[in-house]
CSV table of C-alpha atoms in Angstrom, one decimal:
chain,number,residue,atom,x,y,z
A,1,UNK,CA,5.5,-16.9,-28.9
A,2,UNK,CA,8.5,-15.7,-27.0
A,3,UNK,CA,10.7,-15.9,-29.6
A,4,UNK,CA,8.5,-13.7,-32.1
A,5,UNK,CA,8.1,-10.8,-29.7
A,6,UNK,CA,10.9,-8.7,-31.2
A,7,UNK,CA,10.3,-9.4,-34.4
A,8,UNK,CA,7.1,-7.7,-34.3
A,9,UNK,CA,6.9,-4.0,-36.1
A,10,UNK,CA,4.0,-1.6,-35.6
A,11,UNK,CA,1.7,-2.4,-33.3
A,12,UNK,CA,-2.0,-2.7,-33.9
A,13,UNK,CA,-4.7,-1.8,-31.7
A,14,UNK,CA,-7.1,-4.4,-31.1
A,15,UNK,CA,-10.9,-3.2,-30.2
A,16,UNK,CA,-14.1,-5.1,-30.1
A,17,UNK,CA,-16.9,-4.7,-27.9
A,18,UNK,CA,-19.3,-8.4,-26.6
A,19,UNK,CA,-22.0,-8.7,-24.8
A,20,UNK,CA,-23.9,-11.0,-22.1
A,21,UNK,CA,-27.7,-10.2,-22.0
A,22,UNK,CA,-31.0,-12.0,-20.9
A,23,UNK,CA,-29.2,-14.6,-19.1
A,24,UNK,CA,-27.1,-15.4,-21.7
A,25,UNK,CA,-23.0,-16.1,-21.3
A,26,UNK,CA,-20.2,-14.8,-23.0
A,27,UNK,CA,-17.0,-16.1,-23.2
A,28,UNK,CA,-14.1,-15.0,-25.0
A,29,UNK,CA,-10.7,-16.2,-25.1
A,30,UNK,CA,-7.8,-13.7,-25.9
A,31,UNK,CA,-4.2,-13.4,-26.1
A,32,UNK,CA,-2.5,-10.1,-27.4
A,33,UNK,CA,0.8,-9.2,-29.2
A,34,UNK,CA,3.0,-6.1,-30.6
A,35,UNK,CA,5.3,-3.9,-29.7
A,36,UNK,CA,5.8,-0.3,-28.3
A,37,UNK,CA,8.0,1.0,-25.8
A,38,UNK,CA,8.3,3.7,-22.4
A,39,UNK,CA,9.8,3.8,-19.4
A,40,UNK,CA,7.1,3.2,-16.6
A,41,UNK,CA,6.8,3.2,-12.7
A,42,UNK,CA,4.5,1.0,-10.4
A,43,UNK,CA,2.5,2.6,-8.0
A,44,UNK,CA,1.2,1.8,-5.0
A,45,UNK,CA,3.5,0.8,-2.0
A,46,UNK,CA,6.8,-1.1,-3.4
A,47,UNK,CA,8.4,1.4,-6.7
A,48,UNK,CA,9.9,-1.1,-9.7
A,49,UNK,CA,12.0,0.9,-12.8
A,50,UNK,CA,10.7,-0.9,-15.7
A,51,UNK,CA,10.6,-0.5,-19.7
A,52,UNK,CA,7.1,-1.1,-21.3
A,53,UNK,CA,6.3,-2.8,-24.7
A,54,UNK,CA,2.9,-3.6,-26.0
A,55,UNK,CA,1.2,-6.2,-27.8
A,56,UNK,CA,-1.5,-6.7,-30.2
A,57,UNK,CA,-3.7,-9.7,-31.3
A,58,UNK,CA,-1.7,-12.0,-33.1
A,59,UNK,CA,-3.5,-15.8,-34.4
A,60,UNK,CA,-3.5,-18.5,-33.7
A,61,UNK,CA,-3.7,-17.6,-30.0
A,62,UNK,CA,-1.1,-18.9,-28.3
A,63,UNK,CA,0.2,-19.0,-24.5
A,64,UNK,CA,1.6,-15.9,-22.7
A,65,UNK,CA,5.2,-16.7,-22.1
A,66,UNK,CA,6.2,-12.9,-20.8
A,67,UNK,CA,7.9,-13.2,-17.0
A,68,UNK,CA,6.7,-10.0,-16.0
A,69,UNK,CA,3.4,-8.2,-18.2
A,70,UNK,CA,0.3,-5.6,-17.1
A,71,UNK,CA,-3.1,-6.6,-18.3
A,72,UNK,CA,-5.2,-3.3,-19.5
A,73,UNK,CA,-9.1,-3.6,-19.6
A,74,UNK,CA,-11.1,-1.4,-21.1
A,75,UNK,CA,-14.7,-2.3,-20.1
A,76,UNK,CA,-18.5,-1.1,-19.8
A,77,UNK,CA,-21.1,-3.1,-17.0
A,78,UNK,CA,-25.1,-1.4,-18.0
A,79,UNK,CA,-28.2,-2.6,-18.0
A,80,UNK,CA,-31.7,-1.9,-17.0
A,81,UNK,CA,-31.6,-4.0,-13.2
A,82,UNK,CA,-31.9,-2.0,-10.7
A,83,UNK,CA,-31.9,-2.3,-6.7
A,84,UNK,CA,-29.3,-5.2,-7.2
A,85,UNK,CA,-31.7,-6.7,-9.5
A,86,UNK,CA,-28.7,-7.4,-12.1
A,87,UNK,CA,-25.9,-9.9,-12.3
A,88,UNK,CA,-23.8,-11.3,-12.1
A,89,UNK,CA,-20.3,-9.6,-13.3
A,90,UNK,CA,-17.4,-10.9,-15.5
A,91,UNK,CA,-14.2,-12.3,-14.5
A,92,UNK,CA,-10.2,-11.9,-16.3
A,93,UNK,CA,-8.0,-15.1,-16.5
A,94,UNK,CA,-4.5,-15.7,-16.5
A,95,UNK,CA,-4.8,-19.5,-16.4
A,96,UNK,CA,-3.3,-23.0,-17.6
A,97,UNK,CA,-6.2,-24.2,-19.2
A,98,UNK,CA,-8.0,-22.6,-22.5
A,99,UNK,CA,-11.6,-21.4,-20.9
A,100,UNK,CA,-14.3,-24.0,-20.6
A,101,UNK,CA,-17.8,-23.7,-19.5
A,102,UNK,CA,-18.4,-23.4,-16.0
A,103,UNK,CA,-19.8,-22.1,-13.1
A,104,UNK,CA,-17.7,-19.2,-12.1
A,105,UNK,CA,-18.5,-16.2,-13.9
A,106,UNK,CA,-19.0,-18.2,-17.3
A,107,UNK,CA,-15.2,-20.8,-16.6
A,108,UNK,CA,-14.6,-23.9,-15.0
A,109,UNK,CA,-14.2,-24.8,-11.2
A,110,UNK,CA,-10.7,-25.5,-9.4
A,111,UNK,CA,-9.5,-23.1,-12.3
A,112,UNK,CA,-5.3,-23.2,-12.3
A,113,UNK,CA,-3.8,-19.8,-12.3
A,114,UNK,CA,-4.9,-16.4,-11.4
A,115,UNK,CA,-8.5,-15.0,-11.4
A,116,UNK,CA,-10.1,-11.5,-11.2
A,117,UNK,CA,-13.5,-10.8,-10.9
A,118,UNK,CA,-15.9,-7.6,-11.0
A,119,UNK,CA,-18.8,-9.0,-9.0
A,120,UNK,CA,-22.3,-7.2,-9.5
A,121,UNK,CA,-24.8,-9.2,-7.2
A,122,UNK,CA,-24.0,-9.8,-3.9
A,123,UNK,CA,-25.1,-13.8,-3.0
A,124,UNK,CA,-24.0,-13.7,0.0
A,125,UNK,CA,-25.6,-10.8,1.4
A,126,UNK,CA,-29.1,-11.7,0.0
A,127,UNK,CA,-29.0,-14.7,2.1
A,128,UNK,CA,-28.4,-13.0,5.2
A,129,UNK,CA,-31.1,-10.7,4.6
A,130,UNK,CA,-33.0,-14.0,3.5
A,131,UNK,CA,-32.3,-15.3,6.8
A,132,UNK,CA,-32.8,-12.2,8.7
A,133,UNK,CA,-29.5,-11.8,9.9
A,134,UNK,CA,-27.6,-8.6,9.3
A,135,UNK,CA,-23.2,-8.1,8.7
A,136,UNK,CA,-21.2,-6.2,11.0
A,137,UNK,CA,-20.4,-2.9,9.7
A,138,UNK,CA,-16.2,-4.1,9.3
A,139,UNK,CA,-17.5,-7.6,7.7
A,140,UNK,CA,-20.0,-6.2,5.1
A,141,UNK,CA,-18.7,-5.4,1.5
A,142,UNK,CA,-20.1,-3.1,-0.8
A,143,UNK,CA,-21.4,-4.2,-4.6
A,144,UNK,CA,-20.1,-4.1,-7.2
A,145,UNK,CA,-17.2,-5.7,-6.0
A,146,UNK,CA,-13.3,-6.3,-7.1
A,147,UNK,CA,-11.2,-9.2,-5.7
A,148,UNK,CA,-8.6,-11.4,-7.0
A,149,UNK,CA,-7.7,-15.5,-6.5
A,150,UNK,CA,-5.1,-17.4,-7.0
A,151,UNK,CA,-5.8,-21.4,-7.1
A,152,UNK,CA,-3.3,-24.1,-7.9
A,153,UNK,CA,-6.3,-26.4,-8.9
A,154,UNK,CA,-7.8,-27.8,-5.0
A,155,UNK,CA,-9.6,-24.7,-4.7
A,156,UNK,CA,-13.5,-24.0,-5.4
A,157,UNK,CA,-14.7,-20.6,-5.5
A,158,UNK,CA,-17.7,-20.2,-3.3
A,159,UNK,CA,-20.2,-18.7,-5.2
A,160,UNK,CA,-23.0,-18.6,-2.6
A,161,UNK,CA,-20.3,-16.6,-0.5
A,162,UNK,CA,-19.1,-14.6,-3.4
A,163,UNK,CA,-15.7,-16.0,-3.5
A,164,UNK,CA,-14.7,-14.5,0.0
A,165,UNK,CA,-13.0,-17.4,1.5
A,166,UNK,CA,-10.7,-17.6,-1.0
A,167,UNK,CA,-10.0,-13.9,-2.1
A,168,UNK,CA,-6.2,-12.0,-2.1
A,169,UNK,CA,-8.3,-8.7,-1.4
A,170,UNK,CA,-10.7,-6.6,-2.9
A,171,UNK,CA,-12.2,-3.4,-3.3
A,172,UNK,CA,-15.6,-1.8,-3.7
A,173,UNK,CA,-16.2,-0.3,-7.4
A,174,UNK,CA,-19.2,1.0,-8.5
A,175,UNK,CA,-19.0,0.6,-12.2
A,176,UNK,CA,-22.4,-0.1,-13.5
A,177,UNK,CA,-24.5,2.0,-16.1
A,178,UNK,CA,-21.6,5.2,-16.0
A,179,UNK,CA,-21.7,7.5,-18.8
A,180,UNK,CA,-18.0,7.3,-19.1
A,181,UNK,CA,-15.0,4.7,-20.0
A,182,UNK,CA,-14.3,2.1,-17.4
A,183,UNK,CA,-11.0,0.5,-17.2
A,184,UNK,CA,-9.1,-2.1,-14.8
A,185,UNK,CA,-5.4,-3.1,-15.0
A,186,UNK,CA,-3.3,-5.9,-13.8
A,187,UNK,CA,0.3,-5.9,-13.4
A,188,UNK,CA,2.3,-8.5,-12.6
A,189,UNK,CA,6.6,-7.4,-11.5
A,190,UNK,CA,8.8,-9.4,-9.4
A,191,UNK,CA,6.1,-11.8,-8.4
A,192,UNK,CA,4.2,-8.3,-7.1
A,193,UNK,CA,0.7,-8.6,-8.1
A,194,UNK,CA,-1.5,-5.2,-8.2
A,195,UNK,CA,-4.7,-4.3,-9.5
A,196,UNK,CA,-5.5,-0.6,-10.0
A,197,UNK,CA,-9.3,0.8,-11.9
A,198,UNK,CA,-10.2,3.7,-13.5
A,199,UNK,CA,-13.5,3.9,-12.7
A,200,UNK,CA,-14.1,7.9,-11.8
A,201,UNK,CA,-13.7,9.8,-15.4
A,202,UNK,CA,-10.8,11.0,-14.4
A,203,UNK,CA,-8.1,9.2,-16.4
A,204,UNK,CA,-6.5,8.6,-13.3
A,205,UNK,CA,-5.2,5.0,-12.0
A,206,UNK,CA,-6.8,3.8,-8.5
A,207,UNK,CA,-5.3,1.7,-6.2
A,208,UNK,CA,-7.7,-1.9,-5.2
A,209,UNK,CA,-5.1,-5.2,-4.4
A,210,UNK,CA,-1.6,-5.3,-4.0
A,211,UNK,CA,-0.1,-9.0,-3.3
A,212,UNK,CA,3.7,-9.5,-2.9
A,213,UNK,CA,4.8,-13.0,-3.0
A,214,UNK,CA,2.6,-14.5,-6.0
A,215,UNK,CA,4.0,-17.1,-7.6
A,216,UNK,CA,2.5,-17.5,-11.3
A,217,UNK,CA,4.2,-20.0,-14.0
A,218,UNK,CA,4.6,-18.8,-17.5
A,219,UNK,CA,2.7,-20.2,-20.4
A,220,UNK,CA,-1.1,-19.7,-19.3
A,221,UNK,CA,-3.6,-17.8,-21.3
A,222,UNK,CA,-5.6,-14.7,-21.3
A,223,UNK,CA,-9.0,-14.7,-21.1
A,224,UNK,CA,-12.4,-13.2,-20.2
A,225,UNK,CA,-15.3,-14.4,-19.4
A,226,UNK,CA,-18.7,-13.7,-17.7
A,227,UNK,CA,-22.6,-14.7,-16.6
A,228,UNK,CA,-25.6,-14.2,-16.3
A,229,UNK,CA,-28.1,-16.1,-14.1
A,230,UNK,CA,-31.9,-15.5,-13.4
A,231,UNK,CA,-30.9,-11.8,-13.5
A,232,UNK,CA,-29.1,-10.2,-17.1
A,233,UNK,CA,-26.6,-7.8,-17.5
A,234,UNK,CA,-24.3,-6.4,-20.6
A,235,UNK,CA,-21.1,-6.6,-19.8
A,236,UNK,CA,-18.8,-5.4,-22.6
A,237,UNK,CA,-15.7,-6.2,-22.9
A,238,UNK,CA,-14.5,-3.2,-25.4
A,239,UNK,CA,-10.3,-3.7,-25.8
A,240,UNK,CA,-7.6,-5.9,-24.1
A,241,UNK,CA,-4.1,-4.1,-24.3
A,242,UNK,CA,-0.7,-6.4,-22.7
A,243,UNK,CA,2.1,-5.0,-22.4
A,244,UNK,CA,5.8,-6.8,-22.0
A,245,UNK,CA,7.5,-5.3,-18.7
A,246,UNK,CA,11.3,-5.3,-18.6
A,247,UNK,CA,12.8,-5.0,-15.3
A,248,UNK,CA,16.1,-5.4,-13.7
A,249,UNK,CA,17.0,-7.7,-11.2
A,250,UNK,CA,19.8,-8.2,-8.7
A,251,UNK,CA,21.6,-11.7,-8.8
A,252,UNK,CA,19.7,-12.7,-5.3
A,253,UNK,CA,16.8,-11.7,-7.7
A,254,UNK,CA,16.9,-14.2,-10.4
A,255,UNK,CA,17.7,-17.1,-7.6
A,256,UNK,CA,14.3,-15.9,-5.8
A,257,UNK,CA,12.2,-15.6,-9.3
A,258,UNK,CA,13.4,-18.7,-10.8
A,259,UNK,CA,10.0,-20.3,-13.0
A,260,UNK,CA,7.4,-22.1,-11.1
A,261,UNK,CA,5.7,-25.1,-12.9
A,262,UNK,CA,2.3,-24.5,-9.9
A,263,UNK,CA,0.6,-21.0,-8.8
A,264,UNK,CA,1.2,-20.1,-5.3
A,265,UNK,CA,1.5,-17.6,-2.8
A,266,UNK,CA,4.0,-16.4,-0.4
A,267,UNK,CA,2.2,-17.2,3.1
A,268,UNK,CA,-1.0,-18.3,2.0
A,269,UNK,CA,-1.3,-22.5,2.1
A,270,UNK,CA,-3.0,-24.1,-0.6
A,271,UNK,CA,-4.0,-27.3,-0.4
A,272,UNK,CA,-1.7,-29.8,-2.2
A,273,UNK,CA,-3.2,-31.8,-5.2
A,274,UNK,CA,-2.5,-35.3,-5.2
A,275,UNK,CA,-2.1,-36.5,-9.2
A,276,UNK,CA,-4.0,-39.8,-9.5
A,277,UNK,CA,-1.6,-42.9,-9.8
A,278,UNK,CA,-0.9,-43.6,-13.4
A,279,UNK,CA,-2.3,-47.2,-14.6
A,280,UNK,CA,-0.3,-50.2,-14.4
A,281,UNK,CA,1.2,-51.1,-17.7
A,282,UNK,CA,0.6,-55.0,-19.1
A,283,UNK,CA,4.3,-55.9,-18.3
A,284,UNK,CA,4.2,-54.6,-14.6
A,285,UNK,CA,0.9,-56.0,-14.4
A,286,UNK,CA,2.1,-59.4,-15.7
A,287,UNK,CA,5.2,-59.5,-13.4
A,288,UNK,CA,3.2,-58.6,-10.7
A,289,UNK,CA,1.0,-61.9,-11.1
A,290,UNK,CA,3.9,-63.7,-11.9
A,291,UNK,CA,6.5,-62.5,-8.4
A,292,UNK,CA,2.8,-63.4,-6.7
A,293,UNK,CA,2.1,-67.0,-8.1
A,294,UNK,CA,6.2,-67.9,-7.4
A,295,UNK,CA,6.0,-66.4,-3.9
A,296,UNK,CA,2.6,-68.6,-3.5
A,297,UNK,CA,4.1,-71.7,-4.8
A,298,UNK,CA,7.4,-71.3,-2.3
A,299,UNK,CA,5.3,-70.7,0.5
A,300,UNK,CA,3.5,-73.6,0.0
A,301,UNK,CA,6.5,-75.7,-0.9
A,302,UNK,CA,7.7,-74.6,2.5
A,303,UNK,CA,4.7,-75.2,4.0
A,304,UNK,CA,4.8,-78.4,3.0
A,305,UNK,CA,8.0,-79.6,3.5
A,306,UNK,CA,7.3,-78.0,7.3
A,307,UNK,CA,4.3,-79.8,7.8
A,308,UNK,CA,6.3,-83.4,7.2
A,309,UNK,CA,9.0,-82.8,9.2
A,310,UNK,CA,6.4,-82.0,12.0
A,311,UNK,CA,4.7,-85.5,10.9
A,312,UNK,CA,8.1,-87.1,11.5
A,313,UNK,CA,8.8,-86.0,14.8
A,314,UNK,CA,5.7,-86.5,16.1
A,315,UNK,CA,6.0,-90.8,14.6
A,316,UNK,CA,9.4,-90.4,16.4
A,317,UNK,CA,8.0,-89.3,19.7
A,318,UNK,CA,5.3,-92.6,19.6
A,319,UNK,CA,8.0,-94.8,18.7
């Protein structure tokens, strides 16, 4: 894929609209290509110069091999739920593997990659009140929900607890049943990750997560995906726009932002995962038995041979 992206003319735009209702699931697996080109400038805390090219859907879908991109959702969250009687929300992927059935937002556990999620029921909070217990004001969040993760594989996103032990950050954004276009981008510049939403109707970007030091390989795939449980939802996924984002970097820069081959972040520890061992071949499985049988056979010659000479000293000793 890397190698076609210049070769690409006229971009196309790329719009379709899917939905999740009566606690159905949707998933959707995406990748976009094309061309298109402006000079940009990221927002919110650290300033990068960068040129901006986007792409349009291209088949077959193929990994994203782009070292610095931004992610634009366009998206709608409605239904008839109300009093947090709706759920769940949807989640956008950057990860290794193609999506698979699962249990967060619609994808698999101990995902590999990067994971964003606009969460619409808040599990965790209907517990407590379950359990007549109550937040303090500075630990309570407020739904719908925005937070990001970043898992290298050993991680499981608590669903009970709404992914908060796990979550980069997050912000409140009330998104549901709006009469106007929602939309959520992710940009990802010098291992800088931000989210911003436009969520207000006023065509105007909003600041949610920024995460310096995120570490993410290239190669993974877009994706979308969400759920819904013993409570329904639409959630309508209407267009996916990337965009390729050239930057310049210093010499100290390219050391630093050499490729990574497993996701990470700067000052956050992940748990290691230990890779099974691979199974013994039949010739190291043979020579195995065989170094085992001659070492059992010496020892017993020596054993042996031991045992007489002990035999013999002790007739001696009589004698």
């Amino acid at each position: 894929m890397a190698a076609s992206l210049g070769s690409l003319g006229w971009w196309q735009q790329w719009r379709r609209c899917l939905s999740a209702r009566d606690g159905s699931r949707m998933l959707l697996l995406l990748l976009l290509l094309g061309s298109g080109q402006g000079p940009q400038q990221v927002g919110a805390g650290q300033t990068f110069e960068y040129l901006k090219r986007e792409h349009s859907l291209s088949k077959p879908y193929q990994p994203c091999f782009l070292r610095d991109w931004e992610l634009q959702v366009h998206f709608k969250i409605h239904g008839q739920g109300k009093k947090n009687l709706h759920g769940d929300g949807l989640a956008i992927w950057y990860t290794k593997d193609r999506m698979q059935p699962g249990p967060v937002f619609g994808n698999m556990d101990k995902f590999v990659g990067l994971g964003v999620f606009v969460d619409t029921y808040p599990n965790e909070e209907k517990q407590q009140e379950a359990q007549k217990r109550r937040y303090s004001p500075g630990v309570q969040r407020v739904f719908p929900y925005i937070s990001a993760m970043v898992n290298n594989g050993s991680l499981s996103y608590d669903h009970e607890r709404d992914g908060r032990p796990t979550e980069l950050g997050g912000c409140t954004a009330i998104v549901r049943n709006l009469h106007y276009d929602t939309f959520l981008v992710i940009r990802y510049v010098k291992r800088h990750l931000t989210i911003m939403m436009d969520i207000d109707g006023k065509h105007e970007w909003r600041d949610c997560i920024e995460v310096p030091g995120v570490r993410l390989p290239r190669g993974y795939y877009f994706g979308t995906s969400s759920i819904t449980g013993d409570l329904s939802d639409n959630h309508d996924v209407i267009s996916l726009k990337l965009f390729e984002l050239t930057v310049e970097r210093t010499p100290e820069e390219e050391k630093l932002h050499r490729d990574v081959f497993l996701p990470s972040v700067d000052n956050m520890k992940l748990p290691e995962m230990t890779a099974p061992l691979p199974p013994l071949s039949g010739l190291a499985l043979f020579l195995i038995v065989f170094f085992s049988l001659v070492f059992s056979v010496f020892a017993i010659v020596i054993g042996i041979i031991l045992y007489n000479k002990w035999q013999e000293q002790s007739r001696k000793r009589f004698y």
